[in-house]
């Protein structure tokens, strides 16, 4: 059970995890997680947008049993929350991605392994049997993309997520101000053996991230998705970073299996639309043909049910998982997910809803 009564009590909610993480982390690393691009307008608005949406609860419904299971690309999730992609988990805790993925699996859900993870998908697979999704940052050299994707396939990934909002890195001024550099002793497993032409020392893995930015592609377009799917041996293909109905329709036309409405947690294009504001038009454009997911600013159970009521199949959390990881490793990530699950259950019950299928737009009042 969750404790809340001792002097060193566990955080009560996801924002308290941010506070606890701040106390523990080097300020530079805290800023690297917490920050966004430019003036951080999108970072803030990802949160405040939820405050403009009110819930209209129904009463006198038997809410003694709440079912939070969600079907997603052939997998049954015990809760409609996944952990989004974040680079270099060993920067925050030595147990790295192995801990994050195990925590997600223990909660019946998935943590997506990134191209820039420290543990490779093969190393994660050694410690857990649960479903693994794998992310690609596209490089100019299709040989590099193939080598990365093949590691995902060999590691047993059941879906390939391609992040499409990062042709260039957003300007994260906290990191510039702090002169933040990832430590060189952090190995980024999937890049380690790659033919990075300018990698001076392949054992200095984290530096490869910075060196690899210039190798990343700025010219990937819709037609390249066919190649990625072929490289992925036909695994379901998910696009992360869709914000418009136009792109959502194109994704369906190009045979994409799911999309993630995301602005990269406000770290890329500042003043980009908050994800919860982008969601309804995207859902309408997709018209039920593929699942729509969302990330950015999810901190409360009520945020989750608002996104699901707009038509998202599930949501993802980013920073809160890293706060949990930094504070207490696998147990911290698990507790973050437990807190969110409890909040979703309570919010569902107080809204008079017993299963995720009951959530629709009649639950929502939007103030503009
Ligand atoms: C420290 C950090 C590293 C991230 N690294 C990646 C990455 O490697 N690939 C990617 O697609 N998104 C990356 N993201 C974006 C997240 O996947 C996600 O879209 C975002 O954090 C969601 O917003 P939230 O943090 O408000 O929940 C990163 C985010 C953070 C905070």
Short mmCIF file of C-alpha atoms and ligand atoms in Angstrom, two decimals:
data_model
loop_
_atom_site.label_atom_id
_atom_site.label_comp_id
_atom_site.label_asym_id
_atom_site.label_seq_id
_atom_site.Cartn_x
_atom_site.Cartn_y
_atom_site.Cartn_z
CA UNK A 1 0.00 0.00 0.00
CA UNK A 2 1.05 3.58 -0.52
CA UNK A 3 2.39 5.21 2.62
CA UNK A 4 1.97 8.82 3.52
CA UNK A 5 2.41 9.07 7.24
CA UNK A 6 6.11 8.94 8.09
CA UNK A 7 8.51 11.84 8.36
CA UNK A 8 10.28 10.62 5.23
CA UNK A 9 7.00 9.93 3.51
CA UNK A 10 6.82 8.98 -0.12
CA UNK A 11 5.75 11.70 -2.55
CA UNK A 12 1.97 12.02 -2.75
CA UNK A 13 1.77 12.90 -6.40
CA UNK A 14 3.87 13.27 -9.54
CA UNK A 15 4.79 16.90 -8.92
CA UNK A 16 6.11 15.96 -5.48
CA UNK A 17 8.37 13.47 -7.26
CA UNK A 18 9.81 16.41 -9.20
CA UNK A 19 10.59 18.16 -5.92
CA UNK A 20 12.19 15.03 -4.45
CA UNK A 21 14.24 14.52 -7.63
CA UNK A 22 15.41 18.12 -7.54
CA UNK A 23 16.77 17.56 -4.04
CA UNK A 24 18.70 14.53 -5.23
CA UNK A 25 20.00 15.48 -8.67
CA UNK A 26 22.86 17.72 -9.74
CA UNK A 27 21.08 21.00 -10.69
CA UNK A 28 22.38 20.71 -14.24
CA UNK A 29 20.84 17.28 -14.67
CA UNK A 30 17.61 18.43 -13.06
CA UNK A 31 17.46 21.28 -15.58
CA UNK A 32 18.21 18.92 -18.47
CA UNK A 33 15.09 16.93 -17.56
CA UNK A 34 12.84 19.80 -16.54
CA UNK A 35 13.63 22.28 -19.29
CA UNK A 36 11.96 23.10 -22.58
CA UNK A 37 12.81 25.09 -25.68
CA UNK A 38 13.22 28.90 -25.79
CA UNK A 39 10.77 30.59 -23.39
CA UNK A 40 9.23 27.27 -22.34
CA UNK A 41 5.76 28.46 -23.38
CA UNK A 42 4.73 25.06 -24.72
CA UNK A 43 6.21 23.36 -21.66
CA UNK A 44 3.94 25.46 -19.42
CA UNK A 45 0.91 25.32 -21.69
CA UNK A 46 1.04 21.53 -21.86
CA UNK A 47 0.01 21.74 -18.20
CA UNK A 48 -2.23 24.80 -18.06
CA UNK A 49 -4.32 23.59 -21.01
CA UNK A 50 -5.79 20.91 -18.71
CA UNK A 51 -7.06 23.60 -16.35
CA UNK A 52 -9.28 24.97 -19.13
CA UNK A 53 -11.09 21.65 -19.41
CA UNK A 54 -13.68 20.88 -16.75
CA UNK A 55 -15.17 17.48 -15.99
CA UNK A 56 -18.94 16.94 -15.89
CA UNK A 57 -19.41 13.97 -13.55
CA UNK A 58 -22.41 11.64 -13.59
CA UNK A 59 -23.80 10.23 -10.34
CA UNK A 60 -25.71 7.22 -9.05
CA UNK A 61 -23.63 4.80 -11.09
CA UNK A 62 -22.27 1.58 -9.55
CA UNK A 63 -18.57 2.39 -9.49
CA UNK A 64 -17.49 -0.37 -7.11
CA UNK A 65 -15.41 -1.94 -9.92
CA UNK A 66 -13.29 0.12 -12.27
CA UNK A 67 -11.65 -1.50 -15.29
CA UNK A 68 -8.55 0.30 -16.57
CA UNK A 69 -7.42 -2.20 -19.19
CA UNK A 70 -6.71 -0.87 -22.66
CA UNK A 71 -6.05 -2.76 -25.92
CA UNK A 72 -3.17 -1.42 -27.96
CA UNK A 73 -1.70 -3.03 -31.09
CA UNK A 74 -2.44 -6.52 -29.88
CA UNK A 75 -1.26 -5.94 -26.31
CA UNK A 76 -3.55 -5.64 -23.30
CA UNK A 77 -2.31 -2.94 -20.97
CA UNK A 78 -3.37 -3.01 -17.31
CA UNK A 79 -3.58 0.79 -17.36
CA UNK A 80 -3.78 3.34 -20.18
CA UNK A 81 -0.42 4.95 -19.39
CA UNK A 82 2.94 4.09 -20.95
CA UNK A 83 6.37 5.55 -20.28
CA UNK A 84 7.55 7.69 -23.17
CA UNK A 85 11.01 7.73 -24.69
CA UNK A 86 13.76 9.45 -22.79
CA UNK A 87 17.45 9.30 -23.56
CA UNK A 88 20.15 7.97 -21.19
CA UNK A 89 18.35 6.64 -18.11
CA UNK A 90 21.66 5.79 -16.43
CA UNK A 91 22.25 9.50 -16.07
CA UNK A 92 19.49 9.46 -13.45
CA UNK A 93 19.98 6.04 -11.85
CA UNK A 94 22.60 3.35 -12.33
CA UNK A 95 19.93 0.73 -13.05
CA UNK A 96 18.95 2.70 -16.15
CA UNK A 97 16.44 1.44 -18.71
CA UNK A 98 16.41 -2.03 -17.15
CA UNK A 99 14.79 -0.47 -14.07
CA UNK A 100 12.32 1.66 -16.01
CA UNK A 101 11.17 -1.20 -18.21
CA UNK A 102 10.85 -3.62 -15.29
CA UNK A 103 8.80 -1.06 -13.36
CA UNK A 104 6.48 -0.54 -16.33
CA UNK A 105 6.07 -4.29 -16.80
CA UNK A 106 5.30 -4.80 -13.13
CA UNK A 107 2.42 -2.35 -13.64
CA UNK A 108 1.23 -4.14 -16.76
CA UNK A 109 2.42 -1.49 -19.17
CA UNK A 110 5.34 -0.54 -21.44
CA UNK A 111 8.33 1.80 -21.26
CA UNK A 112 9.67 2.60 -24.74
CA UNK A 113 13.40 2.05 -25.29
CA UNK A 114 15.07 4.86 -27.20
CA UNK A 115 17.83 4.91 -29.81
CA UNK A 116 19.76 6.92 -27.20
CA UNK A 117 19.23 4.54 -24.28
CA UNK A 118 22.15 3.40 -22.15
CA UNK A 119 20.99 -0.19 -21.82
CA UNK A 120 20.40 -1.72 -25.22
CA UNK A 121 17.13 -3.46 -25.88
CA UNK A 122 19.07 -6.75 -25.68
CA UNK A 123 20.29 -5.83 -22.18
CA UNK A 124 16.77 -4.89 -21.12
CA UNK A 125 15.44 -8.14 -22.56
CA UNK A 126 17.84 -10.07 -20.28
CA UNK A 127 15.97 -8.72 -17.24
CA UNK A 128 12.31 -8.83 -18.26
CA UNK A 129 9.88 -10.81 -20.42
CA UNK A 130 7.33 -8.04 -20.97
CA UNK A 131 6.55 -6.29 -24.26
CA UNK A 132 9.22 -3.89 -25.53
CA UNK A 133 8.76 -1.00 -27.96
CA UNK A 134 11.79 0.51 -29.63
CA UNK A 135 12.35 4.05 -30.93
CA UNK A 136 14.29 5.29 -33.94
CA UNK A 137 15.88 8.69 -34.36
CA UNK A 138 16.53 8.74 -38.09
CA UNK A 139 20.08 9.25 -39.35
CA UNK A 140 21.13 10.45 -42.80
CA UNK A 141 22.83 7.15 -43.52
CA UNK A 142 20.21 4.47 -44.11
CA UNK A 143 22.84 1.89 -43.11
CA UNK A 144 22.90 3.42 -39.62
CA UNK A 145 19.10 3.36 -39.47
CA UNK A 146 19.09 -0.27 -40.51
CA UNK A 147 21.71 -1.18 -37.88
CA UNK A 148 19.69 0.55 -35.15
CA UNK A 149 16.35 -0.93 -36.20
CA UNK A 150 17.87 -4.41 -36.50
CA UNK A 151 18.93 -4.22 -32.85
CA UNK A 152 15.33 -3.44 -31.98
CA UNK A 153 14.02 -6.38 -33.97
CA UNK A 154 16.66 -8.77 -32.61
CA UNK A 155 15.87 -7.58 -29.06
CA UNK A 156 12.27 -8.63 -29.49
CA UNK A 157 10.57 -5.26 -29.97
CA UNK A 158 6.88 -5.54 -30.76
CA UNK A 159 6.62 -2.05 -32.28
CA UNK A 160 8.90 0.55 -33.85
CA UNK A 161 8.33 4.17 -32.85
CA UNK A 162 9.81 6.79 -35.17
CA UNK A 163 10.18 10.25 -33.62
CA UNK A 164 9.33 12.79 -36.33
CA UNK A 165 9.55 16.16 -34.56
CA UNK A 166 13.31 16.39 -34.26
CA UNK A 167 15.00 17.18 -37.60
CA UNK A 168 17.02 19.64 -35.51
CA UNK A 169 17.29 19.85 -31.76
CA UNK A 170 15.19 22.54 -30.08
CA UNK A 171 17.12 25.33 -28.34
CA UNK A 172 17.07 24.40 -24.69
CA UNK A 173 18.48 27.46 -23.06
CA UNK A 174 18.81 25.96 -19.59
CA UNK A 175 21.28 23.46 -21.03
CA UNK A 176 23.15 26.20 -22.93
CA UNK A 177 23.32 28.37 -19.81
CA UNK A 178 24.55 25.43 -17.73
CA UNK A 179 26.94 24.32 -20.50
CA UNK A 180 25.42 20.93 -19.96
CA UNK A 181 27.26 17.98 -21.46
CA UNK A 182 26.40 14.34 -20.99
CA UNK A 183 29.24 12.58 -19.16
CA UNK A 184 31.53 10.66 -21.47
CA UNK A 185 31.46 7.47 -19.42
CA UNK A 186 27.80 6.85 -20.18
CA UNK A 187 27.60 4.33 -22.96
CA UNK A 188 24.75 4.69 -25.44
CA UNK A 189 24.47 1.06 -26.35
CA UNK A 190 22.73 1.20 -29.71
CA UNK A 191 25.23 3.67 -31.13
CA UNK A 192 28.32 2.02 -29.71
CA UNK A 193 29.15 -0.19 -32.65
CA UNK A 194 27.85 2.07 -35.36
CA UNK A 195 30.01 3.55 -38.08
CA UNK A 196 29.84 7.06 -36.66
CA UNK A 197 32.40 8.67 -38.92
CA UNK A 198 33.35 11.32 -36.38
CA UNK A 199 33.26 9.18 -33.25
CA UNK A 200 36.70 9.78 -31.82
CA UNK A 201 36.36 7.15 -29.14
CA UNK A 202 33.56 4.61 -29.39
CA UNK A 203 33.81 3.72 -25.70
CA UNK A 204 32.81 7.28 -24.82
CA UNK A 205 29.28 6.55 -25.61
CA UNK A 206 27.38 9.55 -24.34
CA UNK A 207 29.55 11.89 -26.34
CA UNK A 208 28.34 9.97 -29.34
CA UNK A 209 24.94 11.48 -28.76
CA UNK A 210 26.27 14.94 -29.40
CA UNK A 211 28.49 13.80 -32.22
CA UNK A 212 25.59 11.88 -33.67
CA UNK A 213 23.31 14.94 -33.82
CA UNK A 214 25.09 16.11 -36.94
CA UNK A 215 24.61 12.68 -38.43
CA UNK A 216 20.87 12.83 -37.89
CA UNK A 217 18.66 13.31 -40.90
CA UNK A 218 16.94 16.57 -41.72
CA UNK A 219 15.49 15.18 -44.91
CA UNK A 220 13.38 12.21 -43.84
CA UNK A 221 9.92 12.39 -45.42
CA UNK A 222 6.77 10.27 -45.58
CA UNK A 223 8.17 8.01 -48.31
CA UNK A 224 11.00 6.88 -46.00
CA UNK A 225 8.46 5.24 -43.72
CA UNK A 226 8.14 2.40 -46.20
CA UNK A 227 11.86 1.72 -45.85
CA UNK A 228 11.74 1.84 -42.05
CA UNK A 229 8.87 -0.60 -41.98
CA UNK A 230 10.73 -2.95 -44.30
CA UNK A 231 13.83 -2.67 -42.06
CA UNK A 232 11.62 -3.45 -39.06
CA UNK A 233 10.45 -6.70 -40.59
CA UNK A 234 6.87 -5.51 -40.70
CA UNK A 235 6.61 -4.54 -37.00
CA UNK A 236 3.81 -2.07 -36.27
CA UNK A 237 5.05 1.45 -37.03
CA UNK A 238 4.17 4.32 -34.70
CA UNK A 239 4.89 8.00 -35.37
CA UNK A 240 5.69 10.21 -32.38
CA UNK A 241 5.35 13.96 -32.75
CA UNK A 242 2.13 14.49 -34.72
CA UNK A 243 0.23 17.69 -33.89
CA UNK A 244 -2.08 18.38 -36.85
CA UNK A 245 -5.04 16.65 -38.50
CA UNK A 246 -3.27 17.01 -41.86
CA UNK A 247 -0.30 14.95 -40.71
CA UNK A 248 -2.57 12.50 -38.91
CA UNK A 249 -4.41 11.83 -42.18
CA UNK A 250 -1.12 11.38 -44.02
CA UNK A 251 0.00 8.91 -41.36
CA UNK A 252 -3.11 6.82 -42.00
CA UNK A 253 -2.57 7.05 -45.77
CA UNK A 254 1.01 5.86 -45.38
CA UNK A 255 -0.11 2.82 -43.43
CA UNK A 256 1.18 3.91 -40.01
CA UNK A 257 -0.27 1.74 -37.22
CA UNK A 258 -0.59 4.36 -34.46
CA UNK A 259 0.38 7.96 -33.78
CA UNK A 260 1.51 9.79 -30.69
CA UNK A 261 0.31 13.38 -30.40
CA UNK A 262 3.41 14.96 -28.91
CA UNK A 263 5.36 18.21 -28.86
CA UNK A 264 8.34 16.47 -27.25
CA UNK A 265 7.33 17.78 -23.84
CA UNK A 266 7.87 21.37 -25.04
CA UNK A 267 11.52 20.69 -25.86
CA UNK A 268 11.36 21.28 -29.62
CA UNK A 269 9.23 24.03 -31.22
CA UNK A 270 8.34 26.58 -28.57
CA UNK A 271 4.79 27.93 -28.75
CA UNK A 272 3.73 24.73 -30.52
CA UNK A 273 0.17 23.82 -29.65
CA UNK A 274 -0.33 22.05 -26.28
CA UNK A 275 -0.96 18.39 -26.96
CA UNK A 276 -4.38 18.22 -25.28
CA UNK A 277 -5.52 21.11 -27.52
CA UNK A 278 -4.20 19.35 -30.63
CA UNK A 279 -5.79 16.03 -29.76
CA UNK A 280 -9.49 16.46 -30.72
CA UNK A 281 -8.79 17.50 -34.34
CA UNK A 282 -6.27 14.68 -34.72
CA UNK A 283 -8.75 12.13 -33.35
CA UNK A 284 -11.43 13.41 -35.73
CA UNK A 285 -9.08 13.22 -38.71
CA UNK A 286 -8.04 9.66 -37.89
CA UNK A 287 -11.70 8.67 -37.44
CA UNK A 288 -10.97 5.47 -35.52
CA UNK A 289 -8.74 3.96 -38.21
CA UNK A 290 -5.65 3.74 -35.97
CA UNK A 291 -5.07 4.33 -32.24
CA UNK A 292 -4.09 7.84 -31.19
CA UNK A 293 -1.86 8.27 -28.13
CA UNK A 294 -0.76 11.49 -26.43
CA UNK A 295 2.08 12.71 -24.27
CA UNK A 296 3.08 16.04 -22.72
CA UNK A 297 2.08 17.41 -19.35
CA UNK A 298 0.27 14.35 -18.01
CA UNK A 299 0.64 14.69 -14.23
CA UNK A 300 -2.79 13.75 -12.79
CA UNK A 301 -5.37 11.04 -13.21
CA UNK A 302 -7.84 13.68 -14.38
CA UNK A 303 -5.42 14.64 -17.19
CA UNK A 304 -5.49 11.03 -18.36
CA UNK A 305 -9.26 10.75 -18.43
CA UNK A 306 -9.57 14.08 -20.28
CA UNK A 307 -7.23 12.79 -23.01
CA UNK A 308 -9.11 9.50 -23.19
CA UNK A 309 -12.45 11.31 -23.30
CA UNK A 310 -11.20 13.24 -26.34
CA UNK A 311 -10.46 9.89 -27.99
CA UNK A 312 -6.88 8.97 -27.10
CA UNK A 313 -6.43 5.22 -26.60
CA UNK A 314 -3.70 5.77 -24.01
CA UNK A 315 -1.25 8.42 -22.83
CA UNK A 316 2.44 8.45 -21.99
CA UNK A 317 4.41 10.13 -19.22
CA UNK A 318 7.88 11.51 -19.74
CA UNK A 319 9.55 13.50 -16.99
CA UNK A 320 7.60 11.98 -14.06
CA UNK A 321 9.10 8.57 -14.82
CA UNK A 322 12.57 10.09 -14.69
CA UNK A 323 11.76 11.81 -11.40
CA UNK A 324 10.74 8.42 -10.00
CA UNK A 325 13.84 6.76 -11.42
CA UNK A 326 16.11 9.43 -9.94
CA UNK A 327 14.49 9.24 -6.50
CA UNK A 328 14.27 5.49 -6.10
CA UNK A 329 15.18 3.50 -9.20
CA UNK A 330 12.75 0.80 -10.30
CA UNK A 331 10.61 1.23 -7.17
CA UNK A 332 10.37 4.96 -7.82
CA UNK A 333 9.13 4.52 -11.40
CA UNK A 334 6.69 1.89 -10.19
CA UNK A 335 5.39 4.19 -7.47
CA UNK A 336 4.88 7.01 -9.98
CA UNK A 337 2.77 4.66 -12.09
CA UNK A 338 0.91 3.42 -9.00
CA UNK A 339 0.07 6.98 -7.96
CA UNK A 340 -1.25 7.74 -11.43
CA UNK A 341 -3.25 4.53 -11.57
CA UNK A 342 -4.88 5.30 -8.21
CA UNK A 343 -5.72 8.80 -9.36
CA UNK A 344 -7.24 7.51 -12.62
CA UNK A 345 -9.37 5.00 -10.70
CA UNK A 346 -10.59 7.64 -8.30
CA UNK A 347 -11.31 10.17 -11.04
CA UNK A 348 -13.19 7.54 -13.07
CA UNK A 349 -15.31 6.59 -10.06
CA UNK A 350 -16.08 10.20 -9.20
CA UNK A 351 -17.08 10.81 -12.84
CA UNK A 352 -19.44 7.81 -12.73
CA UNK A 353 -17.40 5.83 -15.28
CA UNK A 354 -16.36 2.21 -14.88
CA UNK A 355 -14.39 1.41 -18.02
CA UNK A 356 -12.28 3.38 -20.46
CA UNK A 357 -14.90 2.81 -23.18
CA UNK A 358 -17.33 4.91 -21.10
CA UNK A 359 -15.17 8.01 -21.56
CA UNK A 360 -16.33 10.36 -24.29
CA UNK A 361 -16.58 14.08 -24.96
CA UNK A 362 -19.86 14.41 -23.05
CA UNK A 363 -17.62 14.31 -19.95
CA UNK A 364 -15.85 17.53 -20.94
CA UNK A 365 -16.62 21.23 -20.79
CA UNK A 366 -13.96 23.32 -22.55
CA UNK A 367 -13.39 26.98 -21.64
CA UNK A 368 -11.78 29.11 -24.32
C1 LIG B 1 15.19 14.19 -20.48
C2 LIG B 1 14.31 13.90 -21.66
C3 LIG B 1 14.82 13.16 -22.73
C4 LIG B 1 14.02 12.88 -23.83
N1 LIG B 1 14.54 12.11 -24.84
C5 LIG B 1 13.74 11.78 -25.90
C6 LIG B 1 14.22 10.90 -26.93
O1 LIG B 1 15.37 10.44 -26.89
N2 LIG B 1 13.37 10.61 -27.94
C7 LIG B 1 12.09 11.10 -28.01
O2 LIG B 1 11.36 10.79 -28.95
N3 LIG B 1 11.61 11.91 -27.04
C8 LIG B 1 12.40 12.25 -26.00
N4 LIG B 1 11.88 13.05 -24.99
C9 LIG B 1 10.48 13.50 -25.05
C10 LIG B 1 9.56 12.51 -24.33
O3 LIG B 1 9.51 11.29 -25.03
C11 LIG B 1 8.12 13.00 -24.20
O4 LIG B 1 7.63 13.33 -25.47
C12 LIG B 1 7.93 14.17 -23.24
O5 LIG B 1 8.86 14.14 -22.18
C13 LIG B 1 6.50 14.12 -22.71
O6 LIG B 1 6.22 15.23 -21.91
P1 LIG B 1 6.24 15.19 -20.28
O7 LIG B 1 7.69 15.09 -19.90
O8 LIG B 1 5.61 16.51 -19.94
O9 LIG B 1 5.44 14.01 -19.82
C14 LIG B 1 12.69 13.35 -23.88
C15 LIG B 1 12.17 14.08 -22.80
C16 LIG B 1 12.97 14.35 -21.71
C17 LIG B 1 12.37 15.12 -20.57
#
